[in-house]
């Protein structure tokens, strides 16, 4: 069963392209079709996840870092509204209920649960920040910096997903799958790295 899920996971993500654009979506979030991520970062006033009224396809990552979310919608609801979703990131949500993680058997949910203070400090340093324009960095500068930051964040997130999937594969004795996972995510990382930064016209 695990092997079937993992194979389907890899094939679905690998089939996606990496060319597209960014648009506003959900509740003040950014939907980036380049890296197939919905970015909902740095909103301490966000206590819940606002999902689209109808299905929104083409996004494999729902990034909810540094909000104030304690629980996620059920896995069934998330996959109903975001059918291509593979990973959800709730790092930096200090009040997230870690006891709910066992409810997610298909989606990879990345969180702060179980991390040491050192791990928390290291991982949170890689989360997107909320940089504002100033004398040293105007709007265009901030936009370019944010684009680079989000791209690096997505690469980091896929690395964490890779480690988690590999760990589960080893636990189930699927050594061949571990090799396939490594090769697959190396390819994903290279493809994300090759995406050119968006520039204002």
Tab-separated table of C-alpha atoms in Angstrom:
chain	number	residue	atom	x	y	z
A	1	UNK	CA	0.000	0.000	0.000
A	2	UNK	CA	2.757	2.430	0.945
A	3	UNK	CA	4.687	1.547	-2.229
A	4	UNK	CA	1.593	2.249	-4.348
A	5	UNK	CA	1.075	5.646	-2.694
A	6	UNK	CA	4.723	6.594	-3.111
A	7	UNK	CA	4.771	5.643	-6.802
A	8	UNK	CA	1.621	7.672	-7.430
A	9	UNK	CA	3.080	10.593	-5.462
A	10	UNK	CA	6.241	10.690	-7.570
A	11	UNK	CA	4.463	10.293	-10.906
A	12	UNK	CA	1.933	13.028	-10.195
A	13	UNK	CA	4.543	15.560	-9.132
A	14	UNK	CA	6.991	14.669	-11.888
A	15	UNK	CA	4.299	15.146	-14.512
A	16	UNK	CA	3.901	18.811	-13.617
A	17	UNK	CA	5.586	21.607	-15.542
A	18	UNK	CA	7.497	24.520	-14.077
A	19	UNK	CA	6.449	27.424	-16.310
A	20	UNK	CA	3.673	29.808	-15.345
A	21	UNK	CA	2.818	32.918	-13.370
A	22	UNK	CA	1.732	34.229	-9.957
A	23	UNK	CA	-1.722	35.472	-8.981
A	24	UNK	CA	-3.576	36.425	-5.786
A	25	UNK	CA	-5.715	33.650	-4.366
A	26	UNK	CA	-7.536	32.437	-1.266
A	27	UNK	CA	-7.195	34.859	1.668
A	28	UNK	CA	-4.310	37.158	0.762
A	29	UNK	CA	-2.159	34.310	-0.555
A	30	UNK	CA	-0.073	34.008	-3.725
A	31	UNK	CA	-0.609	31.118	-6.119
A	32	UNK	CA	2.641	30.517	-8.012
A	33	UNK	CA	2.238	28.198	-10.979
A	34	UNK	CA	6.016	28.126	-11.548
A	35	UNK	CA	6.766	26.108	-8.434
A	36	UNK	CA	3.138	24.944	-7.989
A	37	UNK	CA	2.913	26.454	-4.507
A	38	UNK	CA	0.252	28.437	-2.680
A	39	UNK	CA	2.159	30.860	-0.458
A	40	UNK	CA	0.302	32.025	2.674
A	41	UNK	CA	3.148	33.232	4.890
A	42	UNK	CA	3.594	35.696	7.757
A	43	UNK	CA	0.013	36.447	8.810
A	44	UNK	CA	-0.283	36.234	12.622
A	45	UNK	CA	-3.966	37.170	12.243
A	46	UNK	CA	-4.634	34.071	10.112
A	47	UNK	CA	-6.216	31.459	12.383
A	48	UNK	CA	-7.674	29.141	9.762
A	49	UNK	CA	-7.191	28.003	6.183
A	50	UNK	CA	-9.528	29.543	3.637
A	51	UNK	CA	-10.038	27.068	0.819
A	52	UNK	CA	-11.363	27.910	-2.667
A	53	UNK	CA	-15.135	27.573	-3.267
A	54	UNK	CA	-14.447	25.153	-6.122
A	55	UNK	CA	-11.516	22.893	-6.999
A	56	UNK	CA	-8.178	24.588	-7.624
A	57	UNK	CA	-5.851	22.307	-9.563
A	58	UNK	CA	-2.146	22.419	-10.318
A	59	UNK	CA	-0.757	23.179	-6.855
A	60	UNK	CA	1.274	20.597	-4.963
A	61	UNK	CA	2.323	22.746	-1.977
A	62	UNK	CA	0.221	24.703	0.524
A	63	UNK	CA	2.655	26.865	2.502
A	64	UNK	CA	1.173	28.270	5.723
A	65	UNK	CA	4.290	29.296	7.644
A	66	UNK	CA	4.349	31.870	10.450
A	67	UNK	CA	0.596	32.203	10.862
A	68	UNK	CA	-1.510	31.414	13.927
A	69	UNK	CA	-3.141	28.172	12.798
A	70	UNK	CA	-3.871	25.462	15.350
A	71	UNK	CA	-5.626	22.887	13.154
A	72	UNK	CA	-5.871	22.162	9.433
A	73	UNK	CA	-8.977	21.123	7.506
A	74	UNK	CA	-9.328	17.372	7.199
A	75	UNK	CA	-7.268	15.547	4.593
A	76	UNK	CA	-10.456	14.734	2.680
A	77	UNK	CA	-11.486	18.392	2.502
A	78	UNK	CA	-8.007	19.573	1.492
A	79	UNK	CA	-7.795	17.042	-1.338
A	80	UNK	CA	-11.334	17.800	-2.454
A	81	UNK	CA	-10.531	21.501	-2.893
A	82	UNK	CA	-6.853	21.105	-3.900
A	83	UNK	CA	-6.763	17.729	-5.709
A	84	UNK	CA	-3.075	17.951	-6.715
A	85	UNK	CA	-1.871	18.806	-3.206
A	86	UNK	CA	1.045	16.745	-1.872
A	87	UNK	CA	2.554	18.766	0.998
A	88	UNK	CA	1.344	21.256	3.610
A	89	UNK	CA	3.793	23.337	5.651
A	90	UNK	CA	2.653	24.731	9.014
A	91	UNK	CA	6.100	25.534	10.439
A	92	UNK	CA	6.153	28.647	12.585
A	93	UNK	CA	2.564	28.180	13.822
A	94	UNK	CA	3.343	28.043	17.520
A	95	UNK	CA	-0.074	26.805	18.643
A	96	UNK	CA	-0.497	24.068	16.031
A	97	UNK	CA	-2.066	20.923	17.511
A	98	UNK	CA	0.542	18.208	16.948
A	99	UNK	CA	-1.916	15.482	17.956
A	100	UNK	CA	-3.750	15.999	14.646
A	101	UNK	CA	-0.802	14.927	12.475
A	102	UNK	CA	-1.805	11.255	12.596
A	103	UNK	CA	-4.986	12.146	10.706
A	104	UNK	CA	-2.993	12.869	7.535
A	105	UNK	CA	-1.975	9.654	5.801
A	106	UNK	CA	-1.676	10.817	2.186
A	107	UNK	CA	-0.512	14.415	2.537
A	108	UNK	CA	2.937	15.228	3.890
A	109	UNK	CA	2.429	17.765	6.694
A	110	UNK	CA	5.603	19.570	7.734
A	111	UNK	CA	5.489	21.190	11.176
A	112	UNK	CA	7.547	22.167	14.221
A	113	UNK	CA	6.278	19.145	16.130
A	114	UNK	CA	8.981	17.074	17.808
A	115	UNK	CA	11.842	19.403	16.898
A	116	UNK	CA	14.591	20.429	19.281
A	117	UNK	CA	15.216	24.155	19.907
A	118	UNK	CA	18.278	23.913	17.650
A	119	UNK	CA	16.249	22.337	14.837
A	120	UNK	CA	13.537	24.968	15.212
A	121	UNK	CA	16.058	27.787	14.954
A	122	UNK	CA	17.717	26.273	11.878
A	123	UNK	CA	14.463	25.491	10.053
A	124	UNK	CA	12.748	28.788	10.832
A	125	UNK	CA	15.725	30.680	9.442
A	126	UNK	CA	14.809	29.177	6.055
A	127	UNK	CA	11.187	30.334	6.117
A	128	UNK	CA	10.106	33.333	3.999
A	129	UNK	CA	10.269	36.693	5.778
A	130	UNK	CA	8.021	39.750	5.557
A	131	UNK	CA	10.473	42.299	4.140
A	132	UNK	CA	9.069	45.789	3.479
A	133	UNK	CA	10.436	48.418	1.051
A	134	UNK	CA	12.844	50.962	2.535
A	135	UNK	CA	15.563	53.400	1.448
A	136	UNK	CA	17.990	50.587	0.710
A	137	UNK	CA	15.523	48.285	-1.068
A	138	UNK	CA	12.584	49.682	-3.072
A	139	UNK	CA	9.474	47.809	-4.259
A	140	UNK	CA	11.244	46.176	-7.211
A	141	UNK	CA	14.170	45.177	-5.002
A	142	UNK	CA	11.789	43.657	-2.431
A	143	UNK	CA	9.865	41.827	-5.172
A	144	UNK	CA	13.053	40.297	-6.578
A	145	UNK	CA	14.304	39.379	-3.109
A	146	UNK	CA	10.962	37.799	-2.237
A	147	UNK	CA	10.937	35.805	-5.473
A	148	UNK	CA	14.385	34.391	-4.705
A	149	UNK	CA	13.393	33.742	-1.093
A	150	UNK	CA	10.248	31.837	-2.050
A	151	UNK	CA	12.124	29.770	-4.611
A	152	UNK	CA	14.748	28.781	-2.028
A	153	UNK	CA	11.997	28.043	0.465
A	154	UNK	CA	10.242	25.662	-1.946
A	155	UNK	CA	13.537	23.862	-2.601
A	156	UNK	CA	14.056	23.528	1.157
A	157	UNK	CA	10.506	22.225	1.616
A	158	UNK	CA	10.977	19.556	-1.057
A	159	UNK	CA	14.185	18.504	0.692
A	160	UNK	CA	12.235	18.013	3.921
A	161	UNK	CA	9.554	16.044	2.086
A	162	UNK	CA	12.290	13.945	0.466
A	163	UNK	CA	13.779	13.115	3.862
A	164	UNK	CA	10.376	12.223	5.293
A	165	UNK	CA	9.421	9.996	2.348
A	166	UNK	CA	12.834	8.287	2.399
A	167	UNK	CA	12.513	7.687	6.135
A	168	UNK	CA	9.096	6.085	5.662
A	169	UNK	CA	10.374	3.987	2.764
A	170	UNK	CA	13.278	2.685	4.852
A	171	UNK	CA	10.880	1.911	7.683
A	172	UNK	CA	8.906	-0.285	5.294
A	173	UNK	CA	12.044	-1.935	3.912
A	174	UNK	CA	11.674	-0.444	0.429
A	175	UNK	CA	15.356	0.135	-0.370
A	176	UNK	CA	14.788	0.478	-4.117
A	177	UNK	CA	12.154	3.131	-3.452
A	178	UNK	CA	14.660	5.077	-1.335
A	179	UNK	CA	16.988	5.322	-4.352
A	180	UNK	CA	14.108	6.337	-6.623
A	181	UNK	CA	13.017	9.012	-4.154
A	182	UNK	CA	16.529	10.463	-4.012
A	183	UNK	CA	16.833	10.612	-7.792
A	184	UNK	CA	13.365	12.099	-8.167
A	185	UNK	CA	13.841	14.925	-5.683
A	186	UNK	CA	17.288	15.729	-7.050
A	187	UNK	CA	15.565	16.258	-10.393
A	188	UNK	CA	12.866	18.434	-8.809
A	189	UNK	CA	15.508	20.569	-7.076
A	190	UNK	CA	17.420	21.071	-10.308
A	191	UNK	CA	14.272	22.061	-12.193
A	192	UNK	CA	13.295	24.604	-9.537
A	193	UNK	CA	16.825	26.031	-9.572
A	194	UNK	CA	16.557	26.568	-13.324
A	195	UNK	CA	13.422	28.692	-13.077
A	196	UNK	CA	14.266	32.285	-13.983
A	197	UNK	CA	13.167	35.001	-11.566
A	198	UNK	CA	10.080	36.880	-12.648
A	199	UNK	CA	10.823	40.451	-13.717
A	200	UNK	CA	8.479	43.396	-13.886
A	201	UNK	CA	7.602	44.461	-17.377
